[in-house]
Amino acid sequence: MDVQLKRGTGLPGGGYRYGASQRAASPPRAVSHLRNAADAKGTTHDGGRFRSLLSRQRPRLARADSSFRALIARRNELIAQCVQDRLPVTRIAAALGVSAWVVRTAAGDAAGLPPSGISRQSRLGQLEGIAGELAEGDAERLGYEAERQALVADAHRDGVLDVFELASLTGLTPEHIRKMTRGTRKAS
């Protein structure tokens, strides 16, 4: 079987489309059935809606991940400063809602930092504030991931995008897409 990547001139927004030459000539039965049903309703199910939603969703998830990593870095710097100011590890862990092991790991080598001279109460307030920001950032990130998973499952179930197109649109590997879509049945 001749497998190749083809420049997707027929796809909205261009892009590459994976497919074998035989499959490219005639769409799978499920896809042609969906297209016929969609044409009868006056709408199209060519995957354009999914491509658009996934292409808009990907940068939002990337921004959420990036801001979450920045919050983790700020938290770790604050932990190191608190350890240098001789705030007990158990109080730091309680203020953040994490284990003492996480605090010790994040503190690293805090010996190089000068004492800040800030009171313990204000440090605990800062720790609680960053813990709240982390919870909000994590909830946002997990929401975007759930949205991506739902879009991938719907596109796979409708049979309008194959695993390789979904991988390209989401930035995940085809193996990860297969794991995400395991248990979803394609429409027939």
Coordinates of N, CA, C and O in Angstrom, one line a residue:
M1 N 0.8 -1.2 0.0 CA 0.0 0.0 0.0 C 0.9 1.2 0.0 O 1.8 1.3 0.7
D2 N 0.6 2.2 -0.8 CA 1.3 3.4 -1.0 C 0.9 4.4 0.1 O -0.2 4.9 -0.1
V3 N 1.7 4.7 1.1 CA 1.3 5.6 2.1 C 2.2 6.9 2.0 O 3.4 6.8 1.8
Q4 N 1.5 8.0 2.0 CA 2.3 9.2 1.8 C 1.6 10.4 2.5 O 0.4 10.3 2.9
L5 N 2.3 11.5 2.7 CA 1.7 12.7 3.2 C 1.4 13.6 2.0 O 2.2 13.7 1.1
K6 N 0.2 14.1 2.0 CA -0.3 14.9 0.8 C -0.6 16.3 1.3 O -1.1 16.5 2.4
R7 N -0.2 17.2 0.5 CA -0.5 18.6 0.8 C -2.0 18.8 0.7 O -2.6 18.5 -0.3
G8 N -2.6 19.3 1.8 CA -4.1 19.4 1.8 C -4.6 20.6 1.2 O -5.0 21.5 1.9
T9 N -4.6 20.6 -0.1 CA -5.2 21.8 -0.8 C -6.7 21.9 -0.6 O -7.3 23.0 -0.6
G10 N -7.3 20.7 -0.5 CA -8.8 20.7 -0.3 C -9.2 21.0 1.1 O -10.4 21.2 1.4
L11 N -8.3 21.0 2.0 CA -8.6 21.3 3.4 C -8.7 22.7 3.7 O -7.9 23.5 3.3
P12 N -9.7 23.2 4.5 CA -9.8 24.6 4.9 C -8.5 24.9 5.8 O -8.2 24.2 6.7
G13 N -7.8 25.9 5.4 CA -6.7 26.3 6.2 C -5.4 25.6 5.7 O -4.4 25.7 6.3
G14 N -5.5 24.7 4.7 CA -4.3 24.0 4.2 C -3.9 22.9 5.2 O -4.8 22.3 5.8
G15 N -2.7 22.6 5.3 CA -2.2 21.6 6.2 C -1.9 20.3 5.5 O -2.1 20.2 4.3
Y16 N -1.4 19.3 6.2 CA -1.1 18.1 5.6 C -2.1 17.0 6.0 O -2.7 17.1 7.1
R17 N -2.3 16.1 5.1 CA -3.3 15.0 5.4 C -2.6 13.7 5.1 O -2.0 13.5 4.1
Y18 N -2.7 12.8 6.1 CA -2.1 11.5 6.0 C -3.2 10.6 5.3 O -4.3 10.6 5.6
G19 N -2.7 9.8 4.4 CA -3.6 8.8 3.8 C -2.9 8.0 2.8 O -1.9 8.4 2.2
A20 N -3.5 6.8 2.6 CA -3.0 6.0 1.5 C -3.7 6.4 0.2 O -4.8 6.9 0.2
S21 N -3.1 6.1 -0.9 CA -3.6 6.5 -2.2 C -5.0 5.9 -2.4 O -5.9 6.6 -2.9
Q22 N -5.3 4.7 -2.0 CA -6.6 4.1 -2.2 C -7.6 4.8 -1.3 O -8.7 5.1 -1.7
R23 N -7.2 5.0 -0.1 CA -8.2 5.6 0.9 C -8.5 7.1 0.5 O -9.5 7.6 0.7
A24 N -7.5 7.8 -0.1 CA -7.7 9.1 -0.5 C -8.6 9.2 -1.7 O -9.4 10.2 -1.8
A25 N -8.7 8.2 -2.5 CA -9.6 8.2 -3.7 C -11.1 8.1 -3.2 O -11.9 8.8 -3.7
S26 N -11.3 7.2 -2.3 CA -12.7 7.1 -1.8 C -12.8 7.1 -0.3 O -12.0 6.4 0.4
P27 N -13.6 8.0 0.3 CA -13.6 8.1 1.8 C -14.2 6.9 2.4 O -15.0 6.1 1.7
P28 N -13.9 6.6 3.6 CA -14.5 5.5 4.3 C -16.0 5.5 4.3 O -16.6 6.6 4.2
R29 N -16.6 4.4 4.5 CA -18.1 4.3 4.4 C -18.7 5.2 5.5 O -19.7 5.9 5.2
A30 N -18.2 5.2 6.7 CA -18.8 6.0 7.7 C -18.7 7.5 7.4 O -19.6 8.3 7.6
V31 N -17.6 8.0 6.8 CA -17.4 9.4 6.5 C -18.4 9.7 5.4 O -19.1 10.8 5.4
S32 N -18.5 8.9 4.3 CA -19.4 9.2 3.3 C -20.8 9.2 3.7 O -21.6 10.0 3.3
H33 N -21.2 8.3 4.7 CA -22.5 8.3 5.2 C -22.8 9.6 6.0 O -23.9 10.1 5.8
L34 N -21.9 10.0 6.8 CA -22.0 11.3 7.5 C -22.2 12.4 6.6 O -23.0 13.3 6.8
R35 N -21.4 12.5 5.5 CA -21.4 13.6 4.6 C -22.8 13.6 3.9 O -23.4 14.6 3.7
N36 N -23.3 12.4 3.5 CA -24.6 12.3 2.8 C -25.7 12.8 3.8 O -26.6 13.5 3.4
A37 N -25.6 12.4 5.0 CA -26.6 12.8 6.0 C -26.5 14.3 6.3 O -27.5 15.0 6.4
A38 N -25.3 14.8 6.3 CA -25.1 16.2 6.5 C -25.6 17.0 5.3 O -26.2 18.1 5.5
D39 N -25.3 16.5 4.1 CA -25.8 17.2 2.9 C -27.3 17.3 2.9 O -27.9 18.3 2.5
A40 N -28.0 16.2 3.4 CA -29.4 16.2 3.5 C -29.9 17.3 4.4 O -31.0 17.9 4.2
K41 N -29.2 17.5 5.5 CA -29.6 18.6 6.5 C -29.1 20.0 6.0 O -29.5 20.9 6.7
G42 N -28.3 20.0 5.0 CA -27.8 21.3 4.6 C -26.5 21.8 5.3 O -26.1 22.9 5.2
T43 N -25.9 20.9 6.1 CA -24.6 21.3 6.8 C -23.5 20.4 6.3 O -23.8 19.4 5.6
T44 N -22.3 20.7 6.6 CA -21.2 19.9 6.2 C -20.5 19.3 7.4 O -20.4 20.0 8.4
H45 N -20.1 18.0 7.3 CA -19.3 17.4 8.4 C -18.0 17.0 7.8 O -17.6 15.8 7.9
D46 N -17.2 17.9 7.3 CA -15.9 17.6 6.7 C -14.8 17.7 7.7 O -13.7 17.6 7.3
G47 N -15.1 18.0 8.9 CA -14.1 18.2 9.9 C -13.6 19.6 10.1 O -12.8 19.9 11.0
G48 N -14.1 20.5 9.3 CA -13.7 21.9 9.4 C -14.0 22.5 10.7 O -13.2 23.3 11.2
R49 N -15.2 22.1 11.3 CA -15.5 22.7 12.6 C -14.6 22.2 13.6 O -14.1 22.9 14.5
F50 N -14.2 20.9 13.6 CA -13.3 20.3 14.5 C -11.9 20.9 14.3 O -11.2 21.2 15.3
R51 N -11.5 21.1 13.1 CA -10.2 21.7 12.8 C -10.1 23.1 13.4 O -9.1 23.5 14.1
S52 N -11.2 23.8 13.2 CA -11.2 25.2 13.7 C -11.2 25.3 15.3 O -10.4 26.0 15.9
L53 N -12.0 24.4 15.9 CA -12.1 24.4 17.3 C -10.7 23.9 17.9 O -10.2 24.5 18.9
L54 N -10.1 22.9 17.4 CA -8.9 22.4 17.9 C -7.7 23.4 17.7 O -6.8 23.5 18.5
S55 N -7.7 24.1 16.5 CA -6.7 25.0 16.3 C -6.8 26.3 17.2 O -5.8 26.9 17.5
R56 N -8.0 26.6 17.6 CA -8.2 27.7 18.5 C -7.9 27.3 20.0 O -7.5 28.1 20.8
Q57 N -8.1 26.0 20.3 CA -8.0 25.5 21.6 C -6.5 25.3 22.0 O -6.1 25.4 23.1
R58 N -5.7 24.9 21.0 CA -4.3 24.5 21.2 C -3.5 25.7 21.9 O -2.8 25.5 22.9
P59 N -3.6 26.9 21.3 CA -2.8 28.0 21.9 C -3.3 28.4 23.3 O -2.5 28.8 24.2
R60 N -4.6 28.2 23.6 CA -5.1 28.5 24.9 C -4.5 27.6 25.9 O -4.2 28.0 27.0
L61 N -4.5 26.3 25.6 CA -3.9 25.3 26.5 C -2.4 25.6 26.7 O -1.9 25.4 27.8
A62 N -1.7 26.0 25.6 CA -0.3 26.3 25.7 C -0.1 27.5 26.7 O 0.9 27.5 27.5
R63 N -0.9 28.5 26.6 CA -0.8 29.6 27.5 C -1.1 29.3 28.9 O -0.4 29.7 29.8
A64 N -2.1 28.4 29.1 CA -2.4 28.0 30.5 C -1.3 27.2 31.1 O -0.9 27.3 32.2
D65 N -0.7 26.3 30.3 CA 0.5 25.5 30.7 C 1.7 26.4 31.1 O 2.3 26.2 32.1
S66 N 1.9 27.4 30.2 CA 3.0 28.3 30.4 C 2.8 29.1 31.7 O 3.8 29.3 32.5
S67 N 1.6 29.6 31.9 CA 1.4 30.5 33.1 C 1.4 29.6 34.3 O 1.9 30.0 35.4
F68 N 1.0 28.3 34.3 CA 1.1 27.4 35.4 C 2.5 27.1 35.8 O 2.9 27.1 36.9
R69 N 3.4 26.9 34.8 CA 4.8 26.7 35.0 C 5.5 27.9 35.7 O 6.3 27.8 36.6
A70 N 5.1 29.1 35.2 CA 5.6 30.3 35.8 C 5.2 30.5 37.3 O 5.9 30.9 38.1
L71 N 3.9 30.1 37.6 CA 3.5 30.1 39.0 C 4.2 29.1 39.8 O 4.6 29.4 41.0
I72 N 4.5 27.9 39.3 CA 5.3 26.9 40.0 C 6.7 27.5 40.3 O 7.2 27.3 41.4
A73 N 7.3 28.2 39.3 CA 8.6 28.8 39.6 C 8.6 29.8 40.6 O 9.5 29.9 41.5
R74 N 7.5 30.7 40.6 CA 7.4 31.7 41.7 C 7.2 31.1 43.0 O 7.7 31.5 44.0
R75 N 6.4 30.0 43.1 CA 6.2 29.3 44.3 C 7.5 28.7 44.9 O 7.8 28.8 46.1
N76 N 8.3 28.1 44.0 CA 9.6 27.5 44.4 C 10.5 28.6 44.9 O 11.2 28.4 45.9
E77 N 10.6 29.8 44.3 CA 11.4 30.9 44.8 C 10.9 31.3 46.1 O 11.7 31.6 47.0
L78 N 9.6 31.4 46.3 CA 9.1 31.8 47.6 C 9.4 30.8 48.7 O 9.7 31.2 49.8
I79 N 9.3 29.5 48.4 CA 9.6 28.5 49.3 C 11.1 28.6 49.7 O 11.4 28.5 50.9
A80 N 12.0 28.8 48.8 CA 13.4 28.9 49.1 C 13.6 30.1 50.0 O 14.4 30.0 51.0
Q81 N 13.0 31.2 49.7 CA 13.1 32.4 50.6 C 12.6 32.1 52.0 O 13.2 32.6 53.0
C82 N 11.5 31.5 52.1 CA 10.9 31.1 53.4 C 11.8 30.2 54.2 O 12.0 30.4 55.4
V83 N 12.4 29.2 53.5 CA 13.3 28.3 54.2 C 14.5 29.1 54.7 O 15.0 28.9 55.8
Q84 N 15.0 30.0 53.9 CA 16.2 30.9 54.3 C 15.8 31.8 55.4 O 16.7 32.0 56.3
D85 N 14.6 32.2 55.5 CA 14.1 33.0 56.6 C 13.8 32.2 57.9 O 13.2 32.7 58.8
R86 N 14.0 30.9 57.8 CA 13.9 30.0 58.9 C 12.4 29.8 59.3 O 12.1 29.6 60.5
L87 N 11.5 29.8 58.3 CA 10.1 29.5 58.5 C 10.1 27.9 58.5 O 10.6 27.3 57.6
P88 N 9.4 27.3 59.5 CA 9.4 25.9 59.5 C 8.8 25.2 58.3 O 7.8 25.7 57.7
V89 N 9.3 24.1 57.8 CA 8.9 23.5 56.6 C 7.4 23.0 56.8 O 6.7 23.1 55.8
T90 N 7.1 22.6 58.0 CA 5.7 22.1 58.1 C 4.7 23.3 58.0 O 3.6 23.1 57.5
R91 N 5.0 24.4 58.4 CA 4.1 25.6 58.3 C 4.1 26.0 56.8 O 3.0 26.4 56.3
I92 N 5.2 25.9 56.1 CA 5.2 26.3 54.7 C 4.3 25.3 53.9 O 3.4 25.7 53.1
A93 N 4.4 24.0 54.3 CA 3.7 22.9 53.6 C 2.2 23.1 53.9 O 1.3 23.0 53.0
A94 N 1.8 23.5 55.2 CA 0.4 23.7 55.5 C -0.2 24.9 54.8 O -1.3 24.8 54.4
A95 N 0.6 25.9 54.7 CA 0.1 27.1 54.0 C -0.1 26.9 52.5 O -1.1 27.4 51.9
L96 N 0.7 26.0 51.9 CA 0.6 25.7 50.5 C -0.4 24.5 50.2 O -0.8 24.4 49.1
G97 N -0.6 23.7 51.2 CA -1.4 22.5 51.0 C -0.7 21.4 50.3 O -1.3 20.7 49.5
V98 N 0.6 21.4 50.5 CA 1.4 20.3 49.9 C 2.2 19.6 51.0 O 2.1 19.9 52.1
S99 N 2.9 18.5 50.6 CA 3.6 17.7 51.6 C 5.0 18.4 51.9 O 5.4 19.3 51.1
A100 N 5.5 18.0 53.0 CA 6.8 18.6 53.4 C 7.9 18.2 52.4 O 8.9 18.9 52.2
W101 N 7.8 17.0 51.8 CA 8.7 16.6 50.8 C 8.7 17.5 49.6 O 9.8 17.9 49.1
V102 N 7.6 18.0 49.2 CA 7.5 19.0 48.1 C 8.2 20.2 48.5 O 9.0 20.8 47.6
V103 N 8.0 20.7 49.7 CA 8.7 21.9 50.2 C 10.2 21.7 50.2 O 10.9 22.6 49.7
R104 N 10.7 20.6 50.7 CA 12.1 20.4 50.8 C 12.7 20.3 49.4 O 13.8 20.8 49.1
T105 N 12.0 19.6 48.5 CA 12.5 19.5 47.1 C 12.5 20.8 46.4 O 13.5 21.2 45.7
A106 N 11.5 21.6 46.6 CA 11.4 22.9 45.9 C 12.4 23.9 46.5 O 12.9 24.8 45.8
A107 N 12.7 23.8 47.8 CA 13.6 24.7 48.4 C 15.0 24.6 47.8 O 15.8 25.6 47.7
G108 N 15.4 23.4 47.5 CA 16.7 23.1 46.9 C 17.8 23.6 47.8 O 17.8 23.4 49.0
D109 N 18.7 24.4 47.3 CA 19.8 25.0 48.1 C 19.5 26.5 48.3 O 19.8 27.3 47.5
A110 N 18.8 26.7 49.4 CA 18.4 28.1 49.7 C 19.5 28.8 50.5 O 19.3 30.0 50.8
A111 N 20.7 28.2 50.7 CA 21.7 28.8 51.5 C 22.3 30.1 50.8 O 22.8 30.9 51.4
G112 N 22.2 30.2 49.5 CA 22.7 31.3 48.7 C 21.9 32.6 48.8 O 22.3 33.6 48.4
L113 N 20.7 32.5 49.3 CA 19.8 33.6 49.4 C 20.1 34.5 50.7 O 20.2 33.9 51.8
P114 N 20.0 35.8 50.6 CA 20.2 36.6 51.8 C 18.8 36.6 52.5 O 17.8 36.5 51.9
P115 N 18.8 36.8 53.9 CA 17.6 36.9 54.6 C 16.8 38.1 54.1 O 17.3 39.2 53.8
S116 N 15.5 38.0 54.0 CA 14.6 39.0 53.4 C 14.2 40.1 54.4 O 14.0 41.2 54.0
G117 N 14.1 39.7 55.7 CA 13.7 40.7 56.7 C 12.1 40.9 56.7 O 11.6 41.8 57.4
I118 N 11.4 40.1 56.0 CA 9.9 40.1 56.0 C 9.4 39.2 57.1 O 9.9 38.2 57.3
S119 N 8.3 39.7 57.7 CA 7.8 38.9 58.8 C 7.2 37.6 58.4 O 6.8 37.4 57.2
R120 N 7.1 36.7 59.3 CA 6.6 35.4 59.0 C 5.1 35.4 58.6 O 4.7 34.7 57.7
Q121 N 4.3 36.3 59.2 CA 2.9 36.4 58.9 C 2.7 36.8 57.5 O 1.9 36.3 56.8
S122 N 3.5 37.8 57.0 CA 3.4 38.3 55.6 C 3.8 37.2 54.7 O 3.3 37.0 53.6
R123 N 4.9 36.4 55.0 CA 5.3 35.3 54.2 C 4.2 34.2 54.1 O 4.0 33.7 53.0
L124 N 3.6 33.9 55.2 CA 2.5 32.9 55.2 C 1.3 33.4 54.3 O 0.7 32.7 53.6
G125 N 1.1 34.7 54.3 CA 0.0 35.3 53.5 C 0.4 35.2 52.0 O -0.4 34.9 51.2
Q126 N 1.7 35.4 51.7 CA 2.2 35.3 50.3 C 2.0 33.8 49.9 O 1.6 33.5 48.7
L127 N 2.4 32.9 50.8 CA 2.3 31.5 50.4 C 0.8 31.1 50.2 O 0.5 30.3 49.2
E128 N -0.1 31.6 51.0 CA -1.5 31.2 50.8 C -2.0 31.9 49.5 O -2.8 31.3 48.8
G129 N -1.5 33.1 49.2 CA -1.9 33.7 47.9 C -1.5 32.9 46.7 O -2.2 32.7 45.7
I130 N -0.2 32.5 46.7 CA 0.3 31.7 45.6 C -0.4 30.4 45.5 O -0.6 29.9 44.4
A131 N -0.8 29.8 46.6 CA -1.5 28.5 46.6 C -2.9 28.7 45.9 O -3.3 27.8 45.1
G132 N -3.5 29.8 46.2 CA -4.8 30.1 45.5 C -4.6 30.3 44.0 O -5.4 29.8 43.2
E133 N -3.6 31.0 43.6 CA -3.3 31.2 42.2 C -3.0 29.9 41.5 O -3.4 29.7 40.3
L134 N -2.3 29.0 42.2 CA -1.9 27.7 41.6 C -3.2 26.9 41.4 O -3.3 26.2 40.4
A135 N -4.1 26.9 42.4 CA -5.3 26.2 42.2 C -6.2 26.7 41.1 O -6.7 25.9 40.3
E136 N -6.3 28.0 40.9 CA -7.0 28.5 39.8 C -6.3 28.2 38.4 O -7.0 27.8 37.5
G137 N -5.0 28.3 38.4 CA -4.3 28.0 37.1 C -4.4 26.5 36.8 O -4.6 26.1 35.6
D138 N -4.4 25.6 37.8 CA -4.5 24.2 37.5 C -5.9 23.9 37.1 O -6.1 23.0 36.1
A139 N -6.9 24.5 37.6 CA -8.3 24.3 37.2 C -8.5 24.7 35.8 O -9.2 24.0 35.0
E140 N -7.9 25.8 35.4 CA -8.0 26.3 34.0 C -7.4 25.4 33.1 O -7.9 25.0 32.0
R141 N -6.2 24.9 33.4 CA -5.4 24.0 32.5 C -6.2 22.7 32.4 O -6.3 22.2 31.3
L142 N -6.7 22.2 33.5 CA -7.4 20.9 33.4 C -8.7 21.0 32.6 O -9.1 20.1 31.9
G143 N -9.3 22.2 32.7 CA -10.5 22.5 31.9 C -10.2 22.4 30.4 O -11.0 21.9 29.6
Y144 N -9.1 23.1 30.0 CA -8.7 23.1 28.6 C -8.4 21.7 28.1 O -8.7 21.3 27.0
E145 N -7.7 20.9 29.0 CA -7.4 19.5 28.6 C -8.7 18.7 28.4 O -8.7 17.8 27.5
A146 N -9.6 18.9 29.3 CA -10.9 18.1 29.2 C -11.6 18.5 27.9 O -12.2 17.7 27.2
E147 N -11.6 19.8 27.6 CA -12.2 20.3 26.3 C -11.5 19.7 25.1 O -12.2 19.2 24.2
R148 N -10.2 19.6 25.1 CA -9.4 19.0 24.0 C -9.8 17.5 23.9 O -10.0 17.0 22.8
Q149 N -9.9 16.8 25.0 CA -10.2 15.4 25.0 C -11.6 15.2 24.4 O -11.8 14.3 23.6
A150 N -12.6 16.0 24.8 CA -13.9 15.9 24.3 C -14.0 16.2 22.8 O -14.6 15.5 22.0
L151 N -13.2 17.2 22.3 CA -13.2 17.5 20.9 C -12.6 16.3 20.1 O -13.1 15.9 19.0
V152 N -11.5 15.8 20.6 CA -10.8 14.6 19.9 C -11.7 13.4 19.9 O -11.9 12.8 18.8
A153 N -12.4 13.1 21.0 CA -13.3 12.0 21.0 C -14.5 12.2 20.0 O -14.9 11.3 19.3
D154 N -15.1 13.4 20.0 CA -16.2 13.7 19.1 C -15.7 13.6 17.6 O -16.4 13.0 16.8
A155 N -14.6 14.1 17.3 CA -14.1 14.1 15.9 C -13.8 12.6 15.5 O -14.1 12.2 14.4
H156 N -13.2 11.8 16.5 CA -13.0 10.4 16.2 C -14.3 9.6 16.0 O -14.4 8.8 15.1
R157 N -15.2 9.9 16.9 CA -16.5 9.2 16.9 C -17.3 9.5 15.6 O -17.8 8.6 15.0
D158 N -17.2 10.8 15.2 CA -17.9 11.2 13.9 C -17.2 10.6 12.7 O -17.7 10.6 11.6
G159 N -15.9 10.3 12.8 CA -15.1 9.7 11.7 C -14.7 10.8 10.7 O -14.3 10.4 9.6
V160 N -14.6 12.0 11.1 CA -14.3 13.1 10.1 C -12.8 13.4 10.1 O -12.3 14.0 9.2
L161 N -12.1 13.1 11.2 CA -10.6 13.3 11.3 C -10.0 12.0 11.7 O -10.4 11.3 12.6
D162 N -8.9 11.6 11.0 CA -8.2 10.4 11.5 C -7.2 10.7 12.6 O -7.0 11.9 13.0
V163 N -6.6 9.7 13.1 CA -5.7 9.8 14.2 C -4.5 10.8 13.9 O -4.1 11.6 14.8
F164 N -4.0 10.7 12.7 CA -2.9 11.6 12.3 C -3.2 13.0 12.2 O -2.4 13.9 12.6
E165 N -4.4 13.3 11.7 CA -4.9 14.7 11.7 C -5.1 15.2 13.1 O -4.8 16.4 13.4
L166 N -5.7 14.4 13.9 CA -5.9 14.8 15.3 C -4.6 15.1 16.0 O -4.5 16.0 16.8
A167 N -3.6 14.2 15.8 CA -2.3 14.4 16.4 C -1.7 15.7 15.9 O -1.1 16.4 16.7
S168 N -1.8 16.0 14.6 CA -1.3 17.2 14.1 C -2.0 18.5 14.7 O -1.3 19.4 15.0
L169 N -3.3 18.4 14.8 CA -4.0 19.5 15.3 C -3.8 19.8 16.8 O -3.9 20.9 17.3
T170 N -3.6 18.7 17.6 CA -3.5 18.8 19.0 C -2.0 18.9 19.5 O -1.8 19.3 20.6
G171 N -1.1 18.5 18.7 CA 0.3 18.5 19.1 C 0.7 17.3 19.9 O 1.7 17.2 20.6
L172 N -0.2 16.3 20.0 CA 0.1 15.0 20.7 C 0.5 14.0 19.7 O 0.4 14.2 18.5
T173 N 1.0 12.9 20.2 CA 1.5 11.8 19.3 C 0.2 11.0 18.9 O -0.8 10.9 19.6
P174 N 0.3 10.3 17.8 CA -0.8 9.4 17.4 C -1.1 8.3 18.4 O -2.2 8.0 18.6
E175 N -0.1 7.8 19.1 CA -0.3 6.8 20.2 C -1.1 7.4 21.3 O -2.0 6.8 21.8
H176 N -0.9 8.7 21.6 CA -1.6 9.3 22.7 C -3.1 9.5 22.2 O -4.0 9.4 23.0
I177 N -3.3 9.9 21.0 CA -4.6 10.1 20.4 C -5.4 8.7 20.5 O -6.5 8.7 20.8
R178 N -4.7 7.6 20.1 CA -5.3 6.3 20.2 C -5.8 6.0 21.6 O -6.8 5.4 21.8
K179 N -4.9 6.3 22.6 CA -5.3 6.0 24.0 C -6.5 6.9 24.4 O -7.4 6.4 25.1
M180 N -6.5 8.2 23.9 CA -7.6 9.0 24.3 C -8.9 8.6 23.7 O -10.0 8.8 24.3
T181 N -8.9 8.0 22.5 CA -10.1 7.6 21.8 C -10.5 6.2 22.0 O -11.4 5.7 21.4
R182 N -9.7 5.5 22.8 CA -10.0 4.1 23.1 C -11.4 4.0 23.8 O -11.7 4.7 24.7
G183 N -12.2 3.2 23.2 CA -13.6 3.0 23.8 C -14.6 3.9 23.1 O -15.8 3.7 23.4
T184 N -14.2 4.8 22.3 CA -15.2 5.5 21.5 C -15.5 4.9 20.2 O -14.5 4.5 19.5
R185 N -16.7 4.7 19.8 CA -17.0 4.0 18.6 C -17.3 5.0 17.5 O -17.9 6.1 17.7
K186 N -16.8 4.7 16.3 CA -17.0 5.6 15.2 C -18.5 5.4 14.7 O -19.0 4.3 14.8
A187 N -19.0 6.5 14.2 CA -20.4 6.4 13.7 C -20.4 5.6 12.4 O -19.5 5.6 11.6
S188 N -21.5 4.9 12.2 CA -21.5 4.0 11.0 C -22.8 4.4 10.2 O -23.6 5.1 10.5

